[in-house]
Short mmCIF file of C-alpha atoms in Angstrom, two decimals:
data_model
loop_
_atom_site.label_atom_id
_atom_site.label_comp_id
_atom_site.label_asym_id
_atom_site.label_seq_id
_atom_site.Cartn_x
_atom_site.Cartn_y
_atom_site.Cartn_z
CA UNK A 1 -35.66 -104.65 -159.02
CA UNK A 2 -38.15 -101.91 -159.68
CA UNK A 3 -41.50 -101.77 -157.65
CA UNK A 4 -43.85 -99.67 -158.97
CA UNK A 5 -42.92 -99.43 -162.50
CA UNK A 6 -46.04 -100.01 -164.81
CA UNK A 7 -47.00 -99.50 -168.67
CA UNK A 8 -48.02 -96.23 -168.67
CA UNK A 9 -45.39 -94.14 -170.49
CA UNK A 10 -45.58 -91.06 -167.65
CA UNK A 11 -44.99 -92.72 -164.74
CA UNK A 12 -42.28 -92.50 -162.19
CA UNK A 13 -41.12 -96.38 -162.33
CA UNK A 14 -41.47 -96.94 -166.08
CA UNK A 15 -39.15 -94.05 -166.53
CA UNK A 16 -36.37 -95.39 -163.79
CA UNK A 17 -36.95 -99.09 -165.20
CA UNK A 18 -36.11 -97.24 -168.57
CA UNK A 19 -33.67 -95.60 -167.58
CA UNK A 20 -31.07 -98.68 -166.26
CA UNK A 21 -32.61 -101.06 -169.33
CA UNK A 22 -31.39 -97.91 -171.64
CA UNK A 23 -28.00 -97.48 -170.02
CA UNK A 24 -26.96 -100.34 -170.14
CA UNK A 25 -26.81 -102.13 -166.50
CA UNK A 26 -24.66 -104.87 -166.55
CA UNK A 27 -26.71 -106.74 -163.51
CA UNK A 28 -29.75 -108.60 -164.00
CA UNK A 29 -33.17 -106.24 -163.83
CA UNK A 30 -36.46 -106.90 -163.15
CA UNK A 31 -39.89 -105.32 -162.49
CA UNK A 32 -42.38 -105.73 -160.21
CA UNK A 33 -46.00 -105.44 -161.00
CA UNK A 34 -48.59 -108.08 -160.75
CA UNK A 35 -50.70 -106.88 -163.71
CA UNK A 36 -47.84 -108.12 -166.40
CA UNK A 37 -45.04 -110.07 -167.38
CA UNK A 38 -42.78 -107.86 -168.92
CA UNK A 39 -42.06 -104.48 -169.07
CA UNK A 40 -39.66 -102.45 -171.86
CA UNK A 41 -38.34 -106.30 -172.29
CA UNK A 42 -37.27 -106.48 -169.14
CA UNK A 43 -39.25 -109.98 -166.74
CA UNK A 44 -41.67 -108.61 -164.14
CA UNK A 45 -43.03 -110.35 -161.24
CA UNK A 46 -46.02 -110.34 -159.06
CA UNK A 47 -44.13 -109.29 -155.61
CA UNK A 48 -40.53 -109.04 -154.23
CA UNK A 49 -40.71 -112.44 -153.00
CA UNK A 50 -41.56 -114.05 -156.50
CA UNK A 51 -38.50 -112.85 -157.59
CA UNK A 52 -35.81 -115.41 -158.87
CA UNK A 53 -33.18 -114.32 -156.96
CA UNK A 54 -32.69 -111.77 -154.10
CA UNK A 55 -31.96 -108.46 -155.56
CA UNK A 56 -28.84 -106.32 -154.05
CA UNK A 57 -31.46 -103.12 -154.36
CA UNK A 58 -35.01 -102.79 -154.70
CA UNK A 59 -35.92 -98.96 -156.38
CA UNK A 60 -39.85 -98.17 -154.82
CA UNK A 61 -41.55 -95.92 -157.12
CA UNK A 62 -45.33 -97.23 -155.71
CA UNK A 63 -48.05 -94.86 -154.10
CA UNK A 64 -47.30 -93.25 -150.75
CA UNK A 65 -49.47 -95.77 -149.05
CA UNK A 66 -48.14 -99.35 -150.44
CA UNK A 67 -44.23 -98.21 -149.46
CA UNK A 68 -43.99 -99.79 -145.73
CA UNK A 69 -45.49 -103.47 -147.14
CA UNK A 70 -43.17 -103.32 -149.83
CA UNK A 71 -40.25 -102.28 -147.55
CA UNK A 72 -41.39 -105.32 -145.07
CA UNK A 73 -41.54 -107.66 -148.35
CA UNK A 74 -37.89 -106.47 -149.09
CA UNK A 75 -36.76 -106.98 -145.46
CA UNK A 76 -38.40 -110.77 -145.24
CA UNK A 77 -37.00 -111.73 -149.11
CA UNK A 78 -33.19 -110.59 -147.97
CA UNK A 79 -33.03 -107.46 -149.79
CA UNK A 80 -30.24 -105.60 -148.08
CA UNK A 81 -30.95 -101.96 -149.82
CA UNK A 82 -33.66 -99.38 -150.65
CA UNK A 83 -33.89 -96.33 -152.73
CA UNK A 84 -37.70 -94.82 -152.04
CA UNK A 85 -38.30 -92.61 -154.66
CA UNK A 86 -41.96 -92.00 -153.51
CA UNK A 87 -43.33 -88.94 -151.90
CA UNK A 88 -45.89 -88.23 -149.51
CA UNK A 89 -45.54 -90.35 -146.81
CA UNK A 90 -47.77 -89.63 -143.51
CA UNK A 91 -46.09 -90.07 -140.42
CA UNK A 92 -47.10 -93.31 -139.55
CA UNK A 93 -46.29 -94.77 -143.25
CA UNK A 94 -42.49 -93.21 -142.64
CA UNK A 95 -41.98 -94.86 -139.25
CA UNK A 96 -43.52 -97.64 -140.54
CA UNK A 97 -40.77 -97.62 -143.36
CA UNK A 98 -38.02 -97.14 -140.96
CA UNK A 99 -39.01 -99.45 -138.84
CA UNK A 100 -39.35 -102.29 -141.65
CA UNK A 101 -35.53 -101.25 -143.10
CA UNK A 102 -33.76 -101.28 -139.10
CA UNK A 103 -35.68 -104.67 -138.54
CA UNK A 104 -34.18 -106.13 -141.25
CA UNK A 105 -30.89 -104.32 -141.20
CA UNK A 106 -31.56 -102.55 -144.77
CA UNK A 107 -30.25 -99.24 -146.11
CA UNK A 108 -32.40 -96.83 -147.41
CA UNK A 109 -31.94 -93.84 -149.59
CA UNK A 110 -35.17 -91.62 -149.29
CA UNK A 111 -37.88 -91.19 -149.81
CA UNK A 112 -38.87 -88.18 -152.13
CA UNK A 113 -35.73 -88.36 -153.79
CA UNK A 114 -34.35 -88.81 -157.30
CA UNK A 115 -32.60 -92.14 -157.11
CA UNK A 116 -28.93 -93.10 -157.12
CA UNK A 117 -26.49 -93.56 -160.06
CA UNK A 118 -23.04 -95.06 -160.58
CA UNK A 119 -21.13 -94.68 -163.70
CA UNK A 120 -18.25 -97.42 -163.03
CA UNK A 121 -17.88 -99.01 -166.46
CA UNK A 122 -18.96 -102.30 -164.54
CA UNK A 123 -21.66 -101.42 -163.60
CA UNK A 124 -23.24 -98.26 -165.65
CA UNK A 125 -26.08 -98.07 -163.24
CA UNK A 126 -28.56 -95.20 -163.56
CA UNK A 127 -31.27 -95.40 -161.41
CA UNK A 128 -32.76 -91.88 -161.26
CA UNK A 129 -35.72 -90.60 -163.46
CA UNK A 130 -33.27 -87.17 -164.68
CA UNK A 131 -33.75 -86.48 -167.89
CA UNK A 132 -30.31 -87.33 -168.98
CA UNK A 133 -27.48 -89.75 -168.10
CA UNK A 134 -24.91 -88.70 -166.28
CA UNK A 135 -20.95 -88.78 -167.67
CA UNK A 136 -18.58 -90.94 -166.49
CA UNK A 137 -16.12 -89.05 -164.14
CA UNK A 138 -14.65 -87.93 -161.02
CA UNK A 139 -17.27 -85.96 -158.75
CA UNK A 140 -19.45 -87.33 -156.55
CA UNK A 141 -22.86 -85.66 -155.87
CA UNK A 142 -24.93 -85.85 -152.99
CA UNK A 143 -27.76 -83.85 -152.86
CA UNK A 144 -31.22 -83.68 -150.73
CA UNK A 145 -33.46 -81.99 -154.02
CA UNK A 146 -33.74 -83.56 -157.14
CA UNK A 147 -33.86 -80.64 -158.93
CA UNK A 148 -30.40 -79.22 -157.84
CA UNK A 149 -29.30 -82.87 -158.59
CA UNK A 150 -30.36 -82.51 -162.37
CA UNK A 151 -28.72 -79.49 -162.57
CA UNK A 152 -25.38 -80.61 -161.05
CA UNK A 153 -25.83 -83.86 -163.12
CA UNK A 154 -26.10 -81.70 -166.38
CA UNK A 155 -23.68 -79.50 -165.51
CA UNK A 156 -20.59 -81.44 -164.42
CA UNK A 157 -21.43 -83.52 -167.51
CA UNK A 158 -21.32 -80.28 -169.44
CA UNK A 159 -17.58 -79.50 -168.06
CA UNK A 160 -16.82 -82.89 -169.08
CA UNK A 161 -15.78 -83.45 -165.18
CA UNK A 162 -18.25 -86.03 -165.04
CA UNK A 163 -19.86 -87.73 -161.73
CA UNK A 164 -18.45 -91.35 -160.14
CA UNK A 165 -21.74 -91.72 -158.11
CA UNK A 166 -25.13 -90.01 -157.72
CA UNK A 167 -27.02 -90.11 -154.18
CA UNK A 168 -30.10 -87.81 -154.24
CA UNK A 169 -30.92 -88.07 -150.33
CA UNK A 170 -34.33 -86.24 -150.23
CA UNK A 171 -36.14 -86.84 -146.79
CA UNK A 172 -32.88 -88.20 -145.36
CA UNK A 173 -34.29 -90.97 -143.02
CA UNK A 174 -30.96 -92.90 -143.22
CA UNK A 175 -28.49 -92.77 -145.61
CA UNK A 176 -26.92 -89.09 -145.55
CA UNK A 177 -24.15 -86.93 -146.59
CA UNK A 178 -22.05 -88.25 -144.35
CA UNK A 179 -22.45 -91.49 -145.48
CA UNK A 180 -21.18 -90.33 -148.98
CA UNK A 181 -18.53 -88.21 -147.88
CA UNK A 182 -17.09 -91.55 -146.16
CA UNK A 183 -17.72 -93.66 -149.56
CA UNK A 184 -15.88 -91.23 -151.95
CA UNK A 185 -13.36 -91.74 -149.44
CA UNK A 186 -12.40 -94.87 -150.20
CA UNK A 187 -14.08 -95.62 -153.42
CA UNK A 188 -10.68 -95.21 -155.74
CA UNK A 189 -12.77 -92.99 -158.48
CA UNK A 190 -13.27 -89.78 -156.76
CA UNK A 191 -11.60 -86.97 -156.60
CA UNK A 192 -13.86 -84.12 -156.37
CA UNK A 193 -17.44 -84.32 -153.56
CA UNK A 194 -20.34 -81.51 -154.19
CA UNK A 195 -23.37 -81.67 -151.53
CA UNK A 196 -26.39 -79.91 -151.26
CA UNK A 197 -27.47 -80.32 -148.11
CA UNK A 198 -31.31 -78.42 -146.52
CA UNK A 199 -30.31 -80.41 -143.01
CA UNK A 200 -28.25 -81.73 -140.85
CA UNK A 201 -29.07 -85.04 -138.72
CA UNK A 202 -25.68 -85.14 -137.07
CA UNK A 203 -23.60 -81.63 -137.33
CA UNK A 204 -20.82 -83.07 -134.81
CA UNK A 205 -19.99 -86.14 -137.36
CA UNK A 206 -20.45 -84.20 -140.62
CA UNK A 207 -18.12 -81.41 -139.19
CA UNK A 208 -15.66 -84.74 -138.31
CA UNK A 209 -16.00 -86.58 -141.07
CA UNK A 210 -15.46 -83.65 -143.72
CA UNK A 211 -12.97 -81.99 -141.90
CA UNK A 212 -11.02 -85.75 -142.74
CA UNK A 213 -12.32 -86.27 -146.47
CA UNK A 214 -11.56 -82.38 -147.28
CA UNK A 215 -8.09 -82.78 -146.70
CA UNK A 216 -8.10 -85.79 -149.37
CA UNK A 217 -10.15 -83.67 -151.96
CA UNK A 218 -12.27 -80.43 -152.30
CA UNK A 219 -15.65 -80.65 -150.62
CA UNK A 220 -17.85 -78.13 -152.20
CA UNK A 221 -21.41 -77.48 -150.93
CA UNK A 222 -24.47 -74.99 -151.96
CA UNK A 223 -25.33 -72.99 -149.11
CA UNK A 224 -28.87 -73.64 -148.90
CA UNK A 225 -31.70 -72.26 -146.25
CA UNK A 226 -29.61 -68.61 -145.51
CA UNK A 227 -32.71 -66.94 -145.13
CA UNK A 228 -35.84 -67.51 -142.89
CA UNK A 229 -37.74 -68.06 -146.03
CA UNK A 230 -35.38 -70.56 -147.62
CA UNK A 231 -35.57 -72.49 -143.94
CA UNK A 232 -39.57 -72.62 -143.84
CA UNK A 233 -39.16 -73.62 -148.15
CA UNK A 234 -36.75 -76.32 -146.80
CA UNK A 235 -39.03 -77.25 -144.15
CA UNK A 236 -42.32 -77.80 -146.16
CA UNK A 237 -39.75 -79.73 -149.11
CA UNK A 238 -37.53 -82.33 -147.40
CA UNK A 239 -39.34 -81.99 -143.78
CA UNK A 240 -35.77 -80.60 -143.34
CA UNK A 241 -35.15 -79.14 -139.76
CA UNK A 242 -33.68 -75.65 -139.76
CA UNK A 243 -29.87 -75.04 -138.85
CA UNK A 244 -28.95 -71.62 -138.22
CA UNK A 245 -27.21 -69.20 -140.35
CA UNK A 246 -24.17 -68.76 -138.15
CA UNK A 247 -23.79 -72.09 -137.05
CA UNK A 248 -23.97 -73.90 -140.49
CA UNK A 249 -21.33 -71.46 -142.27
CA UNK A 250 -19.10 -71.93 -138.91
CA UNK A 251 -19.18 -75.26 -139.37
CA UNK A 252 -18.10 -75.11 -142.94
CA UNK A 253 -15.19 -72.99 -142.31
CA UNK A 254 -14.06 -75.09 -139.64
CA UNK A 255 -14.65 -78.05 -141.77
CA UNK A 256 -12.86 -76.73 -144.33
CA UNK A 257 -15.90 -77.03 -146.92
CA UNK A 258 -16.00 -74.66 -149.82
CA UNK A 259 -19.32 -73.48 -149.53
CA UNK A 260 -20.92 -71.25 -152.20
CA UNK A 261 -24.36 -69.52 -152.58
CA UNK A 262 -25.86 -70.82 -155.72
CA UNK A 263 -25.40 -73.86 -158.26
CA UNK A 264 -23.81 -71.83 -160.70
CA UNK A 265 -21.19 -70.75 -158.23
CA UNK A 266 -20.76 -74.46 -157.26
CA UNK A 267 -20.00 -75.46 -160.58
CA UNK A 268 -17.78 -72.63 -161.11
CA UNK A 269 -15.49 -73.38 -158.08
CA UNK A 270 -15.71 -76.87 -159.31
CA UNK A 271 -14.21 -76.10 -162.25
CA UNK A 272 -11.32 -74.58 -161.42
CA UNK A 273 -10.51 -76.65 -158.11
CA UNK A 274 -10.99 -79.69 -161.00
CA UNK A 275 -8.71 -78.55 -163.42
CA UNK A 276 -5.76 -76.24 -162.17
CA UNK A 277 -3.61 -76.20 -158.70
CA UNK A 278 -4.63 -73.95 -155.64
CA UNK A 279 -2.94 -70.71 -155.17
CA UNK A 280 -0.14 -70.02 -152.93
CA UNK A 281 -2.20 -66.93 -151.63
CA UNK A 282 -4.37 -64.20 -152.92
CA UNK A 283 -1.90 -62.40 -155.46
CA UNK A 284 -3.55 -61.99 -158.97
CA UNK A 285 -2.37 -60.48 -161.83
CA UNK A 286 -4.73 -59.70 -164.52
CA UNK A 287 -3.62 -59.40 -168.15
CA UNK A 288 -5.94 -58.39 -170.83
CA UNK A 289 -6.28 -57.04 -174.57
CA UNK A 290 -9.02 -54.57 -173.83
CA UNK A 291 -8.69 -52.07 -171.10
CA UNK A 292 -12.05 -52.16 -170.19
CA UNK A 293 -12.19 -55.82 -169.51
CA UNK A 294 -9.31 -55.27 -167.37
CA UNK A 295 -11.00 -52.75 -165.00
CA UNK A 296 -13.81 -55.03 -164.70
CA UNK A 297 -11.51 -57.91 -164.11
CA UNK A 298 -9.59 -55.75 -161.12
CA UNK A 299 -13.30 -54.31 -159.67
CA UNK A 300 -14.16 -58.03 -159.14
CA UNK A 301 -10.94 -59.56 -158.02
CA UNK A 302 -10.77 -56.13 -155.40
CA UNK A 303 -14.53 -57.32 -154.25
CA UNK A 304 -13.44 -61.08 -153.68
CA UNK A 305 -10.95 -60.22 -151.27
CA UNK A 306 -7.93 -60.86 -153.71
CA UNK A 307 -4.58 -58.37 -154.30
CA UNK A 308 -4.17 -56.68 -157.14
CA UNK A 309 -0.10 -55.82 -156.29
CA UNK A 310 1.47 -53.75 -159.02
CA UNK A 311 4.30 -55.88 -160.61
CA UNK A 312 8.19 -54.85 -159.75
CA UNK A 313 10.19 -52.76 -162.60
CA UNK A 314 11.48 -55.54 -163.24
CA UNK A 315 8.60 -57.70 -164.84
CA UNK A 316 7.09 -54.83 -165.80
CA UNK A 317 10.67 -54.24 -168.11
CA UNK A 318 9.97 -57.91 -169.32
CA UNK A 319 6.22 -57.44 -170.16
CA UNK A 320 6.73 -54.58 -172.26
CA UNK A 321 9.89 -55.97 -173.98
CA UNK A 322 7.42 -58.54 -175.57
CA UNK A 323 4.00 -56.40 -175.50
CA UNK A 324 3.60 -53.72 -178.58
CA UNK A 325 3.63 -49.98 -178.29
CA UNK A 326 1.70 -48.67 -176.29
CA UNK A 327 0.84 -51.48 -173.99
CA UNK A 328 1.04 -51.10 -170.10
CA UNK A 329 2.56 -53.09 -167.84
CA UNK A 330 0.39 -52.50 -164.56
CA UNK A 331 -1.63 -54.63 -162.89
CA UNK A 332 -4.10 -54.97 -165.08
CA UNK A 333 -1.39 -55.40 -167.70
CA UNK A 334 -3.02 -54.09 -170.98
CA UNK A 335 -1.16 -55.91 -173.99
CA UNK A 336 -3.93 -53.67 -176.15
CA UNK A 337 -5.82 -54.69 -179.29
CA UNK A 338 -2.36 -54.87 -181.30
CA UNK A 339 -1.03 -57.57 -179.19
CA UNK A 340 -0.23 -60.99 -181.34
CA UNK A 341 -0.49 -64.83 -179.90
CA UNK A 342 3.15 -65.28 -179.33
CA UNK A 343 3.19 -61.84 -177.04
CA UNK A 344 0.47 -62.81 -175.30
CA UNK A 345 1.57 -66.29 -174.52
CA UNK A 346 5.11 -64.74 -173.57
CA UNK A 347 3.42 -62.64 -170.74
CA UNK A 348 1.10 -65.73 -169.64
CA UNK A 349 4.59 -67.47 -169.23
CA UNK A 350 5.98 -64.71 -167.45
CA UNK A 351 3.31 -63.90 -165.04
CA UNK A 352 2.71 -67.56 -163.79
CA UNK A 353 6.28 -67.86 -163.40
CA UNK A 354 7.22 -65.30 -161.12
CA UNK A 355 6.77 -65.72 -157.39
CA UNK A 356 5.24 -62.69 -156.59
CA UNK A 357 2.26 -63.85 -158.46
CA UNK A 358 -0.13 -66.70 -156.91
CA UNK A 359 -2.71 -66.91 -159.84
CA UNK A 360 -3.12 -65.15 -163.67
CA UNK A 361 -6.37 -63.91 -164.82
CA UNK A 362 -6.43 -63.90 -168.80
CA UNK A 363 -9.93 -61.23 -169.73
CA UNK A 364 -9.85 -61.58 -173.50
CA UNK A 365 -12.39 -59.98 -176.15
CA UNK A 366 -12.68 -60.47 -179.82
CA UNK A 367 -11.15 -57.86 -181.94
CA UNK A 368 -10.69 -57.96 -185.95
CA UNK A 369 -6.98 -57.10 -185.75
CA UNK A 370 -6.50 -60.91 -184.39
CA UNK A 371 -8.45 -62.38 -186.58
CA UNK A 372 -6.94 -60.57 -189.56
CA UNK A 373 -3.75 -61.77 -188.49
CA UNK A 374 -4.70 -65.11 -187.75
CA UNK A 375 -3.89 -64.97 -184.31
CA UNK A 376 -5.99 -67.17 -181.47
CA UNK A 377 -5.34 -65.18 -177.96
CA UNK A 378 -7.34 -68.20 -176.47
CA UNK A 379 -4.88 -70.60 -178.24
CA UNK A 380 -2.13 -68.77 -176.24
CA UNK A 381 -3.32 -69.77 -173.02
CA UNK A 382 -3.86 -72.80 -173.90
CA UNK A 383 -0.82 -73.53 -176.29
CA UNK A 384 0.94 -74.17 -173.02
CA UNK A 385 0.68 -76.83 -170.40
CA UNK A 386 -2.37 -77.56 -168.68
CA UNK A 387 -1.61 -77.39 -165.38
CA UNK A 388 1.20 -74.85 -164.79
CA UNK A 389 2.89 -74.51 -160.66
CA UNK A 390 0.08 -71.78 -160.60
CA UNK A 391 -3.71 -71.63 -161.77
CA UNK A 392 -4.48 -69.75 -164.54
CA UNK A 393 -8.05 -68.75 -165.70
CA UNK A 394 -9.74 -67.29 -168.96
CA UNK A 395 -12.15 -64.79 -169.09
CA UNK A 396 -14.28 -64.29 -172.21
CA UNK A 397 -16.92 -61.51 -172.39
CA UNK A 398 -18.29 -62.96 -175.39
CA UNK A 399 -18.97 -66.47 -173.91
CA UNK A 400 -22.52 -67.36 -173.88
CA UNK A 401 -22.09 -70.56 -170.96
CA UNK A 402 -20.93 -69.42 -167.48
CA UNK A 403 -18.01 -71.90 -167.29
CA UNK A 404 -16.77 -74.17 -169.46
CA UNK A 405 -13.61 -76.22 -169.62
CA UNK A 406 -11.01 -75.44 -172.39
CA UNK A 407 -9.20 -78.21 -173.51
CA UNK A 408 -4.97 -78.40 -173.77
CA UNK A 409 -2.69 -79.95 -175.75
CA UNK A 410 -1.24 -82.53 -172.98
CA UNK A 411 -5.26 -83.31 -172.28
CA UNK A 412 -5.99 -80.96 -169.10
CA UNK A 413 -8.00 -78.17 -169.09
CA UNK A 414 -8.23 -74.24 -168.24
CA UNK A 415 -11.24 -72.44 -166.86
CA UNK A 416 -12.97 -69.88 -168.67
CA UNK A 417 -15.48 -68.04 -167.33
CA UNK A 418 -18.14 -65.46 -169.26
CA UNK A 419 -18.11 -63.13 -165.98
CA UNK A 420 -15.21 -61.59 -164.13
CA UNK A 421 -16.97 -61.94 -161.18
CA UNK A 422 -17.34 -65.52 -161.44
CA UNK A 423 -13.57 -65.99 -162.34
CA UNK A 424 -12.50 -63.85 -158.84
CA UNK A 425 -15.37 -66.29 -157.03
CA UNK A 426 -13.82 -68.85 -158.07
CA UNK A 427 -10.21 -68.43 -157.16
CA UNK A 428 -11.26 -66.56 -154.17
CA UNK A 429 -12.79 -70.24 -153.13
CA UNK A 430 -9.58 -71.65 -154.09
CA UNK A 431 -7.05 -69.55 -151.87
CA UNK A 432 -9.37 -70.12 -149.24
CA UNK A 433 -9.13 -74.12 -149.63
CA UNK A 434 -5.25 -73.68 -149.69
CA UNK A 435 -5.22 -71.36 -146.80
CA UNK A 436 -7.32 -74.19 -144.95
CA UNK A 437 -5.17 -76.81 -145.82
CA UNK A 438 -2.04 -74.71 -144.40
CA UNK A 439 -3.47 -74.71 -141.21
CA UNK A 440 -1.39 -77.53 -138.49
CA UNK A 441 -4.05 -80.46 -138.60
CA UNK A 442 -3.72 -79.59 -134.60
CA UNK A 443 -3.93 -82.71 -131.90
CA UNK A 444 -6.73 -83.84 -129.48
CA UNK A 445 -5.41 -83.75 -125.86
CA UNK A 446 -5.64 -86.76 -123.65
CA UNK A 447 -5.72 -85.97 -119.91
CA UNK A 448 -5.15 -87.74 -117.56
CA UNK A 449 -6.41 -86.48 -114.49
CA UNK A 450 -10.31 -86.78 -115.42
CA UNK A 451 -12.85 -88.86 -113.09
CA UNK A 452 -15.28 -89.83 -115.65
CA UNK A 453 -17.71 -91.72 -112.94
CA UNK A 454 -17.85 -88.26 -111.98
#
């Protein structure tokens, strides 16, 4: 049920009552709002209590002030779950709201939040008030602003990764990241947990709980509140108390939680911890067509703590035996502008295969001698399988979106980013995941010789 959702087209609740009538909610769905008996098609009732059955989640998109009576209407009718998406609450309307929802033993996502979503074919369930749905798929999203959730949303739909559920968390009063972390857990759909997180209620848990779940699958995060002025921002938006600097990216690392610094560098880790295998280590070996995009390639793998290691005479002997004249077989390896599909796709090969290689940047540019011989240098990248022992990533100069997804023959996908930088982000994140995940787990001693009354 949807409290709050009226006739007038700009409001908060039409748009969420839209929204689940539009995607296609396979539950029953009702409104609630006294002045009318339907709204968009869909029944609406006076109050929670009128309702004709007891729903399993009441959305509140009603003024500040009406939000604890509707809460204590939910709790007395059975309701068992709340998403607040209503903002401004004084501090004696938000006790008032926690205090109705632990009564009554409810959950509660908010308030000042975007709303929850879950794409499970049974249920297609969309209750937010983005602009867009979001695509079925793997990663689950967690976020405290709305806005970073619409732009996560859009993006992972963009990749064609997809999301598997949608909690925008906003003031936090109950439900929280951790509560997430633990669902995607279990849940059977995902593979793949991004947060955005302006607080923490409970560092020791999250630290426990992600340190579990991160072992399972990658747990990216946005960095958020680095700065004193991003703390006092995060303070006045979600009434989000301030963790330090230091102590928040300590307790990533030792949680093993990617964390990056922007969206765009979430999404771009995302992407390649989605679609290829970690690295052994830090090794990289860069091959290119233009020399230029090469040096560029090796400046910003060098500046993301990878190795640039200069291949043995050996490979180098088998690079140039399939590269044209004049290539070089360094690291970068420059094939040059002469160098055809099948060369190019020989050297991929080659590269990923050896094991004094842990991952194989590809920096390709346009040139007219390909595309007077017909040749696609993309195409031999991704002529071959998906997901080879190592990663492999694309860089194209030319590419007007930061990331996207190329797709492969046998239906995975390769990386390819518009910035070198980005691509050495990226896989930086990715040997430091693997690195993590070589670590012993470690035990927790038990002594015996402790007198706890003391």
């Amino acid at each position: 049920a949807v409290v709050g959702a009226g006739r007038r087209p700009g409001s908060v609740g039409r748009a969420l009552l839209h929204h689940l009538h539009e995607d296609g909610f396979t539950g029953r769905l009702f409104a609630v709002n006294p002045a009318t008996t339907a709204i968009l098609g869909v029944p609406s009732y006076p109050c929670v209590g009128a309702l004709p059955v007891v729903p399993d989640l009441v959305v509140v998109a009603s003024p500040a002030g009406t939000v604890p009576a509707v809460a204590e209407e939910c709790g007395k009718a059975g309701v068992r779950a709340l998403v607040v998406v209503s903002a401004g609450l004084d501090t004696e309307q938000a006790e008032a709201l926690l205090t109705a929802c632990r009564t009554h033993g409810m959950r509660l996502v908010g308030p000042n939040c975007l709303g929850v979503a879950n794409t499970a074919p049974g249920y297609r369930f969309d209750a937010t008030f983005a602009a867009a749905h979001p695509r079925v798929g793997t990663a689950g999203v967690a976020v405290q602003s709305g806005g970073i959730g619409i732009a996560l949303l859009e993006g992972l739909s963009r990749l064609g990764i997809g999301v598997s559920t949608f909690a925008s968390l906003g003031d936090k009063y109950d439900v929280s990241g951790n509560d997430l972390l633990q669902w995607w857990e279990s849940d059977g759909h995902t593979d793949l947990a991004l947060l955005h997180l302006e607080s923490f209620g409970n560092p020791r848990a999250f630290s426990r709980t992600a340190r579990r779940v991160t072992r399972r699958m990658p747990v990216l995060t946005v960095d958020a509140g680095r700065t004193d002025a991003g703390r006092r921002a995060a303070a006045s938006h979600t009434a989000a108390a301030a963790t330090g600097t230091m102590t928040r990216q300590a307790l990533f690392t030792q949680a093993g939680v990617t964390a990056t610094r922007s969206v765009g560098e979430l999404l771009e880790a995302a992407a390649l911890l989605h679609a290829q295998p970690l690295p052994a280590g830090t090794r990289v070996a860069v091959l290119t067509n233009a020399g230029g995009a090469g040096v560029l390639a090796a400046d910003a793998c060098a500046e993301a703590g990878l190795t640039l290691n200069p291949p043995s005479p050996e490979l180098a002997d088998h690079l140039l035996a399939a590269l044209p004249a004049g290539a070089s077989a360094g690291n970068p390896v420059d094939a040059t502008a002469a160098v055809t599909e099948d060369a190019l796709h020989t050297c991929v090969e080659r590269l990923a295969g050896h094991p004094s290689v842990d991952a194989v940047l590809v920096a390709l540019v346009p040139t007219a001698v390909a595309a007077a011989t017909g040749d696609d240098l993309v195409r031999a990248v991704t002529r071959g399988p998906g997901r080879r022992a190592k990663p492999v990533i694309v860089v194209r100069l030319e590419q007007d979106l930061p990331v996207t997804l190329l797709p492969v023959t046998d239906g995975e996908a390769i990386p390819s980013y518009a910035e070198p930088q980005a691509a050495a982000r990226a896989l930086a994140h990715a040997a430091r995941r693997a690195a993590w995940l070589a670590r012993p787990v470690g035990t927790v001693p038990d002594p015996d010789d402790i007198d706890t009354s003391r």
